[in-house]
PDB file of C-alpha atoms in Angstrom:
ATOM      1  CA  GLN A  67      -0.049  -0.008  -0.110  1.00 93.00           C
ATOM      2  CA  VAL A  68       0.804   3.663  -0.551  1.00 94.00           C
ATOM      3  CA  GLN A  69       3.067   5.166   2.108  1.00 97.00           C
ATOM      4  CA  LEU A  70       4.535   8.605   2.626  1.00 98.00           C
ATOM      5  CA  VAL A  71       6.559   9.413   5.617  1.00 98.00           C
ATOM      6  CA  GLU A  72       7.916  12.818   6.231  1.00 98.00           C
ATOM      7  CA  SER A  73      10.751  13.681   8.403  1.00 97.00           C
ATOM      8  CA  GLY A  74      13.225  16.573   9.212  1.00 97.00           C
ATOM      9  CA  GLY A  75      10.781  18.799  11.063  1.00 97.00           C
ATOM     10  CA  GLY A  76      11.813  20.649  14.302  1.00 97.00           C
ATOM     11  CA  VAL A  77      12.469  24.094  15.769  1.00 98.00           C
ATOM     12  CA  VAL A  78      14.612  26.443  13.928  1.00 98.00           C
ATOM     13  CA  GLN A  79      15.383  30.207  14.415  1.00 98.00           C
ATOM     14  CA  PRO A  80      14.221  32.807  11.995  1.00 97.00           C
ATOM     15  CA  GLY A  81      16.439  33.288   9.219  1.00 97.00           C
ATOM     16  CA  ARG A  82      18.004  29.669   9.237  1.00 98.00           C
ATOM     17  CA  SER A  83      17.279  26.786   6.957  1.00 98.00           C
ATOM     18  CA  LEU A  84      15.784  23.169   7.246  1.00 98.00           C
ATOM     19  CA  ARG A  85      15.400  20.322   4.765  1.00 98.00           C
ATOM     20  CA  LEU A  86      12.365  17.992   4.945  1.00 98.00           C
ATOM     21  CA  SER A  87      12.277  14.720   3.400  1.00 98.00           C
ATOM     22  CA  CYS A  88       9.474  12.469   2.365  1.00 98.00           C
ATOM     23  CA  THR A  89      10.156   8.742   1.912  1.00 98.00           C
ATOM     24  CA  ALA A  90       7.681   6.983  -0.471  1.00 98.00           C
ATOM     25  CA  SER A  91       6.768   3.269  -0.860  1.00 97.00           C
ATOM     26  CA  GLY A  92       4.054   1.199  -2.215  1.00 96.00           C
ATOM     27  CA  PHE A  93       3.981   2.737  -5.719  1.00 96.00           C
ATOM     28  CA  ILE A  94       6.313   3.571  -8.623  1.00 97.00           C
ATOM     29  CA  PHE A  95       7.627   6.751  -7.260  1.00 97.00           C
ATOM     30  CA  SER A  96       9.519   7.941 -10.514  1.00 97.00           C
ATOM     31  CA  ALA A  97       6.209   7.853 -12.306  1.00 96.00           C
ATOM     32  CA  TYR A  98       4.362  10.620 -10.460  1.00 96.00           C
ATOM     33  CA  GLY A  99       4.743  14.193  -9.680  1.00 97.00           C
ATOM     34  CA  MET A 100       4.821  15.051  -5.910  1.00 98.00           C
ATOM     35  CA  HIS A 101       3.424  18.060  -3.838  1.00 98.00           C
ATOM     36  CA  TRP A 102       4.052  19.754  -0.534  1.00 98.00           C
ATOM     37  CA  VAL A 103       1.144  21.233   1.340  1.00 98.00           C
ATOM     38  CA  ARG A 104       1.334  23.038   4.686  1.00 98.00           C
ATOM     39  CA  GLN A 105      -0.970  23.889   7.449  1.00 98.00           C
ATOM     40  CA  ALA A 106      -0.190  26.614   9.980  1.00 98.00           C
ATOM     41  CA  PRO A 107      -1.525  25.843  13.491  1.00 97.00           C
ATOM     42  CA  GLY A 108      -5.319  26.241  13.664  1.00 95.00           C
ATOM     43  CA  GLN A 109      -5.415  27.239  10.135  1.00 97.00           C
ATOM     44  CA  GLY A 110      -6.314  25.917   6.651  1.00 97.00           C
ATOM     45  CA  LEU A 111      -4.403  24.234   4.028  1.00 98.00           C
ATOM     46  CA  GLU A 112      -1.987  25.939   1.775  1.00 98.00           C
ATOM     47  CA  TRP A 113      -0.485  24.381  -1.367  1.00 98.00           C
ATOM     48  CA  VAL A 114       3.361  24.804  -1.411  1.00 98.00           C
ATOM     49  CA  ALA A 115       5.034  23.250  -4.412  1.00 98.00           C
ATOM     50  CA  VAL A 116       5.105  20.643  -7.007  1.00 98.00           C
ATOM     51  CA  ILE A 117       7.753  18.753  -8.820  1.00 98.00           C
ATOM     52  CA  SER A 118       7.239  16.654 -11.850  1.00 97.00           C
ATOM     53  CA  HIS A 119       8.075  12.951 -11.843  1.00 97.00           C
ATOM     54  CA  ASP A 120      11.301  13.501 -13.350  1.00 96.00           C
ATOM     55  CA  GLY A 121      12.346  16.564 -11.404  1.00 96.00           C
ATOM     56  CA  SER A 122      12.628  18.696 -14.608  1.00 97.00           C
ATOM     57  CA  ASN A 123       9.509  21.096 -13.835  1.00 97.00           C
ATOM     58  CA  LYS A 124       8.775  22.848 -10.455  1.00 98.00           C
ATOM     59  CA  VAL A 125       6.159  25.284  -9.352  1.00 98.00           C
ATOM     60  CA  TYR A 126       6.033  27.053  -6.135  1.00 98.00           C
ATOM     61  CA  ALA A 127       3.411  29.250  -4.402  1.00 97.00           C
ATOM     62  CA  ALA A 128       4.115  32.886  -4.309  1.00 97.00           C
ATOM     63  CA  SER A 129       4.658  32.872  -0.460  1.00 97.00           C
ATOM     64  CA  VAL A 130       7.733  30.517  -0.783  1.00 98.00           C
ATOM     65  CA  LYS A 131       8.989  31.315  -4.263  1.00 98.00           C
ATOM     66  CA  GLY A 132      12.898  32.103  -4.117  1.00 97.00           C
ATOM     67  CA  ARG A 133      13.212  30.719  -0.352  1.00 98.00           C
ATOM     68  CA  PHE A 134      11.959  27.130  -0.904  1.00 98.00           C
ATOM     69  CA  THR A 135      13.508  24.460  -3.307  1.00 98.00           C
ATOM     70  CA  ILE A 136      11.629  21.185  -4.009  1.00 98.00           C
ATOM     71  CA  SER A 137      13.699  18.387  -5.402  1.00 98.00           C
ATOM     72  CA  ARG A 138      13.621  14.470  -5.520  1.00 98.00           C
ATOM     73  CA  ASP A 139      15.992  11.553  -5.861  1.00 98.00           C
ATOM     74  CA  ASN A 140      14.032   8.882  -7.522  1.00 98.00           C
ATOM     75  CA  SER A 141      16.796   6.209  -6.642  1.00 98.00           C
ATOM     76  CA  LYS A 142      15.899   6.792  -3.239  1.00 98.00           C
ATOM     77  CA  ASN A 143      12.292   7.175  -3.619  1.00 98.00           C
ATOM     78  CA  THR A 144      12.460  10.381  -1.552  1.00 98.00           C
ATOM     79  CA  LEU A 145      11.221  13.847  -1.958  1.00 98.00           C
ATOM     80  CA  TYR A 146      12.681  16.909  -0.452  1.00 98.00           C
ATOM     81  CA  LEU A 147      11.835  20.421   0.628  1.00 98.00           C
ATOM     82  CA  GLN A 148      14.749  22.769   1.302  1.00 98.00           C
ATOM     83  CA  MET A 149      13.680  25.848   3.105  1.00 98.00           C
ATOM     84  CA  ASP A 150      15.870  28.787   3.407  1.00 98.00           C
ATOM     85  CA  SER A 151      15.358  32.289   5.173  1.00 98.00           C
ATOM     86  CA  LEU A 152      12.608  30.941   7.293  1.00 98.00           C
ATOM     87  CA  THR A 153      10.165  33.166   8.969  1.00 98.00           C
ATOM     88  CA  THR A 154       7.639  32.745  11.736  1.00 98.00           C
ATOM     89  CA  GLU A 155       5.069  32.680   9.043  1.00 98.00           C
ATOM     90  CA  ASP A 156       6.465  29.281   7.782  1.00 98.00           C
ATOM     91  CA  THR A 157       5.570  27.570  11.135  1.00 98.00           C
ATOM     92  CA  ALA A 158       3.262  24.749  10.118  1.00 98.00           C
ATOM     93  CA  VAL A 159       2.864  21.078   9.519  1.00 98.00           C
ATOM     94  CA  TYR A 160       4.169  20.225   6.188  1.00 98.00           C
ATOM     95  CA  TYR A 161       2.639  17.385   4.385  1.00 98.00           C
ATOM     96  CA  CYS A 162       3.868  15.400   1.402  1.00 98.00           C
ATOM     97  CA  ALA A 163       1.204  14.324  -1.061  1.00 98.00           C
ATOM     98  CA  LYS A 164       0.989  11.931  -4.115  1.00 97.00           C
ATOM     99  CA  PRO A 165      -1.652  12.717  -6.885  1.00 93.00           C
ATOM    100  CA  THR A 166      -3.408  10.453  -9.108  1.00 87.00           C
ATOM    101  CA  ILE A 167      -5.290  13.443 -10.374  1.00 82.00           C
ATOM    102  CA  VAL A 168      -5.524  15.316  -7.047  1.00 93.00           C
ATOM    103  CA  LEU A 169      -3.975  14.548  -3.898  1.00 94.00           C
ATOM    104  CA  ASP A 170      -5.320  11.277  -2.966  1.00 93.00           C
ATOM    105  CA  PHE A 171      -2.469  10.024  -0.630  1.00 96.00           C
ATOM    106  CA  TRP A 172      -0.893  12.315   2.042  1.00 97.00           C
ATOM    107  CA  GLY A 173       1.893  11.590   4.724  1.00 98.00           C
ATOM    108  CA  GLN A 174       1.162  12.220   8.321  1.00 97.00           C
ATOM    109  CA  GLY A 175       3.025  15.541   8.344  1.00 98.00           C
ATOM    110  CA  THR A 176       6.131  16.878  10.059  1.00 98.00           C
ATOM    111  CA  LEU A 177       6.028  20.053  12.280  1.00 98.00           C
ATOM    112  CA  VAL A 178       8.200  23.032  11.558  1.00 98.00           C
ATOM    113  CA  THR A 179       8.357  25.590  14.220  1.00 98.00           C
ATOM    114  CA  VAL A 180      10.212  28.836  13.369  1.00 98.00           C
ATOM    115  CA  SER A 181      10.793  30.701  16.659  1.00 97.00           C
ATOM    116  CA  SER A 182      13.757  32.569  18.342  1.00 93.00           C
TER     117      SER A 182
ATOM    118  CA  ASP B 255      -4.336  33.180  -8.692  1.00 94.00           C
ATOM    119  CA  ILE B 256      -7.861  31.706  -8.284  1.00 97.00           C
ATOM    120  CA  GLN B 257      -9.517  32.340  -4.902  1.00 97.00           C
ATOM    121  CA  MET B 258     -11.694  29.675  -3.348  1.00 98.00           C
ATOM    122  CA  THR B 259     -14.414  30.800  -0.738  1.00 98.00           C
ATOM    123  CA  GLN B 260     -16.278  28.400   1.279  1.00 98.00           C
ATOM    124  CA  SER B 261     -19.543  28.954   3.239  1.00 96.00           C
ATOM    125  CA  PRO B 262     -20.480  28.499   6.044  1.00 97.00           C
ATOM    126  CA  SER B 263     -17.263  28.771   8.034  1.00 97.00           C
ATOM    127  CA  THR B 264     -18.606  26.657  10.712  1.00 97.00           C
ATOM    128  CA  LEU B 265     -21.942  24.503  10.578  1.00 96.00           C
ATOM    129  CA  SER B 266     -23.717  23.130  13.774  1.00 96.00           C
ATOM    130  CA  ALA B 267     -25.693  20.022  12.815  1.00 96.00           C
ATOM    131  CA  SER B 268     -27.255  16.661  14.350  1.00 95.00           C
ATOM    132  CA  VAL B 269     -26.703  13.166  13.346  1.00 95.00           C
ATOM    133  CA  GLY B 270     -29.059  12.451  10.433  1.00 96.00           C
ATOM    134  CA  ASP B 271     -29.263  15.911   9.231  1.00 97.00           C
ATOM    135  CA  ARG B 272     -28.573  16.854   5.491  1.00 97.00           C
ATOM    136  CA  VAL B 273     -25.669  19.034   5.289  1.00 97.00           C
ATOM    137  CA  THR B 274     -24.588  21.345   2.487  1.00 98.00           C
ATOM    138  CA  ILE B 275     -21.289  23.263   2.171  1.00 98.00           C
ATOM    139  CA  THR B 276     -20.780  25.716  -0.648  1.00 98.00           C
ATOM    140  CA  CYS B 277     -17.581  26.590  -2.381  1.00 98.00           C
ATOM    141  CA  ARG B 278     -17.053  29.432  -4.913  1.00 98.00           C
ATOM    142  CA  ALA B 279     -14.126  30.267  -7.297  1.00 98.00           C
ATOM    143  CA  SER B 280     -13.021  33.537  -8.232  1.00 98.00           C
ATOM    144  CA  GLN B 281     -13.040  32.637 -11.847  1.00 98.00           C
ATOM    145  CA  SER B 282     -14.316  29.497 -13.805  1.00 98.00           C
ATOM    146  CA  ILE B 283     -12.565  26.347 -13.018  1.00 98.00           C
ATOM    147  CA  SER B 284     -14.691  24.062 -14.991  1.00 97.00           C
ATOM    148  CA  SER B 285     -15.175  20.815 -12.955  1.00 97.00           C
ATOM    149  CA  TRP B 286     -11.378  20.974 -11.659  1.00 98.00           C
ATOM    150  CA  LEU B 287     -12.488  20.835  -8.110  1.00 98.00           C
ATOM    151  CA  ALA B 288     -11.891  18.430  -5.125  1.00 98.00           C
ATOM    152  CA  TRP B 289     -13.094  18.107  -1.793  1.00 98.00           C
ATOM    153  CA  TYR B 290     -11.207  16.873   1.293  1.00 98.00           C
ATOM    154  CA  GLN B 291     -12.091  15.815   4.840  1.00 98.00           C
ATOM    155  CA  GLN B 292      -9.724  16.624   7.874  1.00 98.00           C
ATOM    156  CA  LYS B 293      -9.957  15.359  11.276  1.00 97.00           C
ATOM    157  CA  SER B 294      -8.138  17.078  14.118  1.00 95.00           C
ATOM    158  CA  GLY B 295      -4.495  16.061  13.892  1.00 94.00           C
ATOM    159  CA  LYS B 296      -4.829  13.981  10.821  1.00 97.00           C
ATOM    160  CA  ALA B 297      -3.890  14.435   7.103  1.00 97.00           C
ATOM    161  CA  PRO B 298      -6.597  15.426   4.667  1.00 97.00           C
ATOM    162  CA  LYS B 299      -8.583  12.729   3.006  1.00 97.00           C
ATOM    163  CA  LEU B 300      -9.858  12.893  -0.427  1.00 97.00           C
ATOM    164  CA  LEU B 301     -13.607  12.633  -0.798  1.00 98.00           C
ATOM    165  CA  ILE B 302     -14.523  13.872  -4.198  1.00 98.00           C
ATOM    166  CA  PHE B 303     -12.554  14.831  -7.516  1.00 97.00           C
ATOM    167  CA  LYS B 304     -13.700  16.449 -10.528  1.00 97.00           C
ATOM    168  CA  ALA B 305     -16.525  18.064  -8.685  1.00 98.00           C
ATOM    169  CA  SER B 306     -18.881  15.167  -8.512  1.00 98.00           C
ATOM    170  CA  ASN B 307     -16.736  12.062  -8.729  1.00 97.00           C
ATOM    171  CA  LEU B 308     -16.590  10.019  -5.429  1.00 97.00           C
ATOM    172  CA  GLN B 309     -13.161   8.764  -4.301  1.00 96.00           C
ATOM    173  CA  SER B 310     -12.962   4.772  -4.049  1.00 94.00           C
ATOM    174  CA  GLY B 311     -13.974   3.816  -0.423  1.00 95.00           C
ATOM    175  CA  VAL B 312     -15.895   7.101   0.330  1.00 97.00           C
ATOM    176  CA  PRO B 313     -19.418   6.553   1.747  1.00 97.00           C
ATOM    177  CA  LEU B 314     -22.313   7.074  -0.885  1.00 98.00           C
ATOM    178  CA  ARG B 315     -23.970   9.619   1.637  1.00 97.00           C
ATOM    179  CA  PHE B 316     -21.063  12.108   0.401  1.00 98.00           C
ATOM    180  CA  SER B 317     -21.828  13.851  -2.996  1.00 98.00           C
ATOM    181  CA  GLY B 318     -20.634  16.741  -5.080  1.00 98.00           C
ATOM    182  CA  SER B 319     -21.957  18.867  -7.586  1.00 98.00           C
ATOM    183  CA  GLY B 320     -21.462  22.098  -9.570  1.00 98.00           C
ATOM    184  CA  SER B 321     -19.323  23.479 -12.340  1.00 98.00           C
ATOM    185  CA  GLY B 322     -17.707  26.906 -13.479  1.00 97.00           C
ATOM    186  CA  THR B 323     -17.602  28.893 -10.166  1.00 98.00           C
ATOM    187  CA  GLU B 324     -20.178  27.447  -7.810  1.00 98.00           C
ATOM    188  CA  PHE B 325     -19.921  24.051  -6.164  1.00 98.00           C
ATOM    189  CA  THR B 326     -21.435  21.954  -3.125  1.00 98.00           C
ATOM    190  CA  LEU B 327     -20.595  19.228  -1.029  1.00 98.00           C
ATOM    191  CA  THR B 328     -23.633  17.499   0.452  1.00 98.00           C
ATOM    192  CA  ILE B 329     -23.708  14.877   3.194  1.00 97.00           C
ATOM    193  CA  SER B 330     -27.279  13.276   2.912  1.00 97.00           C
ATOM    194  CA  SER B 331     -27.373  11.906   6.432  1.00 96.00           C
ATOM    195  CA  LEU B 332     -24.760  13.059   8.826  1.00 96.00           C
ATOM    196  CA  GLN B 333     -23.113  10.311  10.821  1.00 96.00           C
ATOM    197  CA  PRO B 334     -20.959  10.468  14.035  1.00 94.00           C
ATOM    198  CA  ASP B 335     -17.748   9.955  11.972  1.00 95.00           C
ATOM    199  CA  ASP B 336     -18.466  12.968   9.723  1.00 96.00           C
ATOM    200  CA  PHE B 337     -17.808  15.742  12.333  1.00 93.00           C
ATOM    201  CA  ALA B 338     -14.588  17.219  10.816  1.00 97.00           C
ATOM    202  CA  THR B 339     -13.371  20.211   8.695  1.00 98.00           C
ATOM    203  CA  TYR B 340     -14.095  20.183   5.001  1.00 98.00           C
ATOM    204  CA  TYR B 341     -11.976  21.850   2.281  1.00 98.00           C
ATOM    205  CA  CYS B 342     -12.569  22.486  -1.422  1.00 98.00           C
ATOM    206  CA  GLN B 343      -9.503  22.743  -3.695  1.00 98.00           C
ATOM    207  CA  HIS B 344      -9.268  23.764  -7.352  1.00 98.00           C
ATOM    208  CA  TYR B 345      -6.641  22.141  -9.757  1.00 97.00           C
ATOM    209  CA  LYS B 346      -7.397  23.928 -12.911  1.00 97.00           C
ATOM    210  CA  SER B 347      -3.930  25.577 -13.007  1.00 96.00           C
ATOM    211  CA  TYR B 348      -1.001  26.181 -10.607  1.00 96.00           C
ATOM    212  CA  PRO B 349      -1.063  27.589  -7.993  1.00 96.00           C
ATOM    213  CA  TRP B 350      -3.645  25.179  -6.433  1.00 97.00           C
ATOM    214  CA  THR B 351      -5.591  26.917  -3.810  1.00 98.00           C
ATOM    215  CA  PHE B 352      -7.855  25.700  -0.972  1.00 98.00           C
ATOM    216  CA  GLY B 353     -10.791  27.247   0.386  1.00 98.00           C
ATOM    217  CA  GLN B 354     -10.679  28.297   4.039  1.00 98.00           C
ATOM    218  CA  GLY B 355     -12.436  25.248   5.360  1.00 98.00           C
ATOM    219  CA  THR B 356     -15.853  24.468   6.921  1.00 98.00           C
ATOM    220  CA  LYS B 357     -15.950  22.790  10.461  1.00 98.00           C
ATOM    221  CA  VAL B 358     -18.944  20.726  10.898  1.00 97.00           C
ATOM    222  CA  GLU B 359     -19.711  20.661  14.579  1.00 95.00           C
ATOM    223  CA  ILE B 360     -22.190  18.639  16.745  1.00 87.00           C
ATOM    224  CA  LYS B 361     -25.362  20.554  17.522  1.00 86.00           C
TER     225      LYS B 361
END
């Protein structure tokens, strides 16, 4: 069965960096584009970024463009989100998600807290 | 960017009630709309895609309708397991955006 497991969250100071990982299993990872979605505490869902199946195309939300980088290693079945110049506004649970058409499988999420 | 607006933000209902949630898009998205259910502390779960197509395994009491800019999610007979927050999301073009959510509470 499809499994997505995020890791790498934690507490980080404003202005610092953090890299999230999402390890996939149960499907042919290299055949699917992958997404990151986040949810600030007590707030709604915000789409963050998408990467094509081969990593050649990437699209970002305006709120993270230029600071976050989505990437993947198909040999390791792993999706990444490099987050630089973090601000308190980036505090959220970060989910990776796999689409068939839309987001039909989600990981459990990893919490990122940006605080001094 | 396409903005998605849900109403109401909170809905109080009883078991057995028929419940309807509305989602409006700031421009036409054809039928490129999904609905998700999220319970506290859990990841969202896909309920409906392409406005009216039920995801495999989702109970038949859930249904979706609409096209263009106005959409609805209906729960025909609310069950105890249905108390949760519901989100609409368009996927017409990037950036994908979600509605702000509708919390369905016990009356």
